[in-house]
Short mmCIF file of C-alpha atoms in Angstrom, two decimals:
data_model
loop_
_atom_site.label_atom_id
_atom_site.label_comp_id
_atom_site.label_asym_id
_atom_site.label_seq_id
_atom_site.Cartn_x
_atom_site.Cartn_y
_atom_site.Cartn_z
CA GLY A 84 57.41 -163.08 164.69
CA VAL A 85 55.97 -159.81 162.28
CA SER A 86 56.26 -156.47 162.89
CA VAL A 87 53.94 -153.91 160.74
CA SER A 88 54.88 -149.90 160.78
CA ILE A 89 52.66 -147.19 159.07
CA ARG A 90 55.27 -144.60 157.52
CA ASP A 91 54.75 -141.21 155.68
CA ARG A 92 56.66 -140.21 152.11
CA GLU A 93 59.92 -139.95 154.52
CA GLY A 94 59.78 -143.31 156.50
CA LEU A 95 58.76 -141.58 159.57
CA ALA A 96 56.75 -143.85 161.70
CA VAL A 97 52.84 -141.96 161.62
CA PRO A 98 50.64 -141.70 164.68
CA HIS A 99 47.92 -143.57 165.46
CA GLY A 100 44.95 -143.41 163.42
CA GLU A 101 47.00 -141.13 160.76
CA LEU A 102 47.13 -142.71 157.26
CA GLY A 103 50.52 -144.16 155.96
CA GLU A 104 52.33 -146.43 153.93
CA LEU A 105 52.63 -150.36 155.31
CA HIS A 106 55.95 -151.24 155.78
CA TYR A 107 56.23 -154.94 157.44
CA ARG A 108 59.22 -157.17 158.08
CA GLY A 109 59.70 -160.59 159.61
CA PRO A 110 61.01 -164.07 158.83
CA GLY A 111 58.37 -164.28 155.82
CA GLY A 112 60.42 -160.97 154.67
CA MET A 113 62.10 -161.38 151.38
CA ILE A 114 65.43 -159.99 150.04
CA GLY A 115 63.50 -157.87 147.06
CA TYR A 116 61.38 -157.33 144.10
CA GLY A 117 62.59 -158.80 140.29
CA SER A 118 63.51 -156.22 138.29
CA ASN A 119 60.52 -153.94 138.93
CA ASP A 120 62.30 -150.20 139.01
CA ASP A 121 58.43 -149.34 140.47
CA ALA A 122 58.21 -151.60 143.08
CA PRO A 123 58.14 -150.59 146.78
CA LYS A 124 61.84 -150.07 148.73
CA ILE A 125 63.25 -152.43 150.90
CA GLY A 126 65.77 -151.32 153.65
CA ASP A 127 66.73 -151.98 157.27
CA GLY A 128 64.65 -155.54 156.51
CA TRP A 129 61.46 -153.49 156.45
CA ILE A 130 59.40 -154.26 153.21
CA ALA A 131 56.90 -150.64 151.66
CA SER A 132 54.00 -152.76 150.66
CA GLY A 133 52.64 -150.07 148.66
CA ASP A 134 49.03 -150.55 150.81
CA LEU A 135 48.11 -147.37 152.51
CA ALA A 136 46.92 -147.73 156.23
CA ARG A 137 46.04 -146.83 159.36
CA MET A 138 46.81 -148.00 163.23
CA ASP A 139 44.67 -147.72 165.70
CA ALA A 140 46.05 -147.30 169.13
CA GLU A 141 45.58 -150.99 170.28
CA GLY A 142 47.67 -152.22 167.08
CA PHE A 143 44.55 -153.28 164.12
CA VAL A 144 45.63 -152.09 161.00
CA ALA A 145 43.45 -151.11 158.39
CA ILE A 146 43.71 -150.52 154.19
CA ASP A 147 42.55 -147.75 152.90
CA GLY A 148 43.93 -149.22 149.27
CA ARG A 149 46.72 -148.44 147.27
CA LYS A 150 49.63 -146.03 147.36
CA LYS A 151 49.56 -145.82 143.60
CA GLU A 152 45.73 -145.12 142.91
CA MET A 153 45.73 -142.59 145.43
CA ILE A 154 44.53 -139.47 143.50
CA ILE A 155 45.94 -136.12 144.21
CA ARG A 156 43.92 -133.26 143.89
CA GLY A 157 45.68 -129.81 144.20
CA GLY A 158 47.68 -131.08 146.69
CA GLU A 159 44.70 -133.18 148.63
CA ASN A 160 44.90 -136.96 148.65
CA LEU A 161 41.73 -138.65 147.72
CA SER A 162 41.35 -142.43 148.42
CA PRO A 163 39.62 -144.59 146.00
CA LEU A 164 38.63 -146.79 148.04
CA GLU A 165 37.06 -144.35 150.80
CA ILE A 166 34.97 -142.53 147.90
CA GLU A 167 34.09 -146.79 146.03
CA THR A 168 32.65 -147.20 149.65
CA TYR A 169 30.23 -144.48 149.60
CA MET A 170 29.09 -144.71 146.56
CA LYS A 171 28.57 -148.60 146.77
CA THR A 172 25.53 -147.42 148.54
CA HIS A 173 24.19 -146.08 146.34
CA PRO A 174 20.33 -148.19 145.44
CA ALA A 175 20.96 -148.04 141.83
CA ILE A 176 25.09 -148.49 141.65
CA GLY A 177 25.98 -152.39 141.57
CA ASP A 178 29.89 -151.81 141.84
CA VAL A 179 32.44 -148.49 140.94
CA ALA A 180 35.74 -148.13 140.43
CA VAL A 181 37.14 -144.15 141.40
CA VAL A 182 40.55 -143.29 139.64
CA GLY A 183 42.20 -140.31 138.53
CA VAL A 184 41.86 -139.05 135.24
CA PRO A 185 44.21 -135.49 134.49
CA ASP A 186 42.57 -131.98 134.67
CA PRO A 187 43.77 -128.66 134.01
CA LYS A 188 43.45 -126.63 137.00
CA TYR A 189 43.81 -129.29 139.92
CA GLY A 190 46.10 -131.72 138.69
CA GLU A 191 44.20 -134.78 138.96
CA VAL A 192 41.11 -135.39 139.91
CA ALA A 193 38.49 -138.53 140.58
CA CYS A 194 36.11 -140.14 137.96
CA ALA A 195 33.75 -142.46 138.70
CA VAL A 196 33.31 -145.65 136.38
CA VAL A 197 29.63 -146.99 137.68
CA LEU A 198 27.83 -150.44 137.12
CA LEU A 199 24.37 -149.99 137.47
CA ARG A 200 22.59 -152.82 139.68
CA PRO A 201 20.34 -155.12 136.91
CA GLY A 202 17.26 -153.28 135.75
CA ALA A 203 18.60 -149.45 137.90
CA THR A 204 18.92 -146.07 135.72
CA ALA A 205 20.86 -143.44 136.93
CA HIS A 206 22.10 -140.17 135.57
CA ALA A 207 25.46 -139.17 136.60
CA GLN A 208 24.44 -135.64 137.61
CA ASP A 209 21.70 -137.58 140.31
CA ILE A 210 24.77 -139.82 141.20
CA ARG A 211 27.22 -136.41 141.92
CA GLY A 212 24.51 -134.76 143.81
CA TRP A 213 23.59 -137.60 145.94
CA CYS A 214 27.62 -138.06 146.47
CA ALA A 215 27.86 -134.26 147.50
CA GLU A 216 24.70 -134.64 150.24
CA ARG A 217 27.20 -137.71 151.52
CA ILE A 218 31.03 -136.65 151.30
CA SER A 219 33.22 -133.85 151.14
CA ARG A 220 33.00 -132.01 148.19
CA TRP A 221 36.40 -132.45 146.65
CA LYS A 222 35.41 -135.82 147.13
CA VAL A 223 32.72 -136.37 145.37
CA PRO A 224 33.62 -137.31 141.08
CA GLU A 225 34.17 -134.97 138.81
CA TYR A 226 33.50 -137.49 136.17
CA VAL A 227 30.63 -140.37 136.40
CA GLU A 228 30.61 -142.46 133.04
CA PHE A 229 28.92 -146.03 133.54
CA THR A 230 30.42 -149.37 131.98
CA GLU A 231 28.56 -152.62 131.60
CA GLU A 232 31.57 -154.73 132.22
CA PHE A 233 34.84 -153.53 134.36
CA PRO A 234 38.22 -154.85 132.70
CA MET A 235 38.95 -157.89 135.29
CA THR A 236 42.28 -159.87 136.16
CA PRO A 237 42.24 -163.65 136.08
CA SER A 238 41.68 -163.72 140.53
CA GLY A 239 38.54 -161.00 139.57
CA LYS A 240 40.05 -157.38 140.40
CA ILE A 241 39.34 -154.40 138.58
CA GLN A 242 42.21 -153.49 136.30
CA LYS A 243 42.04 -149.90 137.95
CA PHE A 244 45.03 -148.72 135.43
CA ILE A 245 42.90 -149.83 132.02
CA LEU A 246 40.34 -147.87 133.52
CA GLN A 247 42.02 -144.41 134.18
CA LYS A 248 43.97 -144.49 130.77
CA ASP A 249 39.96 -145.29 129.08
CA MET A 250 38.62 -142.36 130.91
CA ALA A 251 41.35 -139.96 130.09
CA GLU A 252 41.05 -140.69 126.47
CA ARG A 253 37.63 -140.78 126.36
CA LEU A 254 36.90 -137.95 128.08
CA GLN A 255 40.09 -136.57 126.30
CA LEU A 256 41.84 -135.51 129.02
CA ALA A 257 45.09 -135.70 127.97
CA ALA A 258 44.39 -132.98 125.70
CA GLY A 259 43.58 -130.46 128.49
CA GLU A 260 40.59 -130.37 127.37
CA THR A 261 37.22 -129.90 130.04
CA PRO A 262 34.68 -132.06 128.74
CA GLU A 263 30.93 -131.92 129.88
CA ILE A 264 29.73 -134.45 132.33
CA GLY A 265 28.38 -137.07 130.13
CA ASP A 266 25.71 -139.94 130.68
CA ARG A 267 27.80 -142.08 128.13
CA VAL A 268 27.71 -146.11 128.15
CA LYS A 269 30.72 -148.54 127.25
#
């Protein structure tokens, strides 16, 4: 009894395999979101989930991340989840969170915040080089920062909005400066 649709910014259904926002409707739907003006919009019974997804020709849906976490680098949409998935295969990386940080040239670039596996060592340039061998060059994080722990929600999810603010401040990007890539540890 639930219908799903993958839609573009204009609210039109996208072809199979293309990225868009997941919309749904059905008997378990709701009439709206409290007083949050930034909440996904609802229309014609469809609820915009805020999730980015793709649907294959058989109707299977794969979630690619959250719309509000998408990094727009010089007009190119970068999925943090996709970059994180690649980076988690690095032998020294225990966990990683990718966030967008301001950039004077591209508007926004990727910053990977890395939690190393116990006993592992790695340098930012080595991780960037490893990524460059495996993913498209515009998806390689511009910055690689290290942490000993992530800010977490009570349910165990990384609070990316806190990381994003912390990284912009740490890298002094609010002032439009371009720092060198570092091997800092929080």
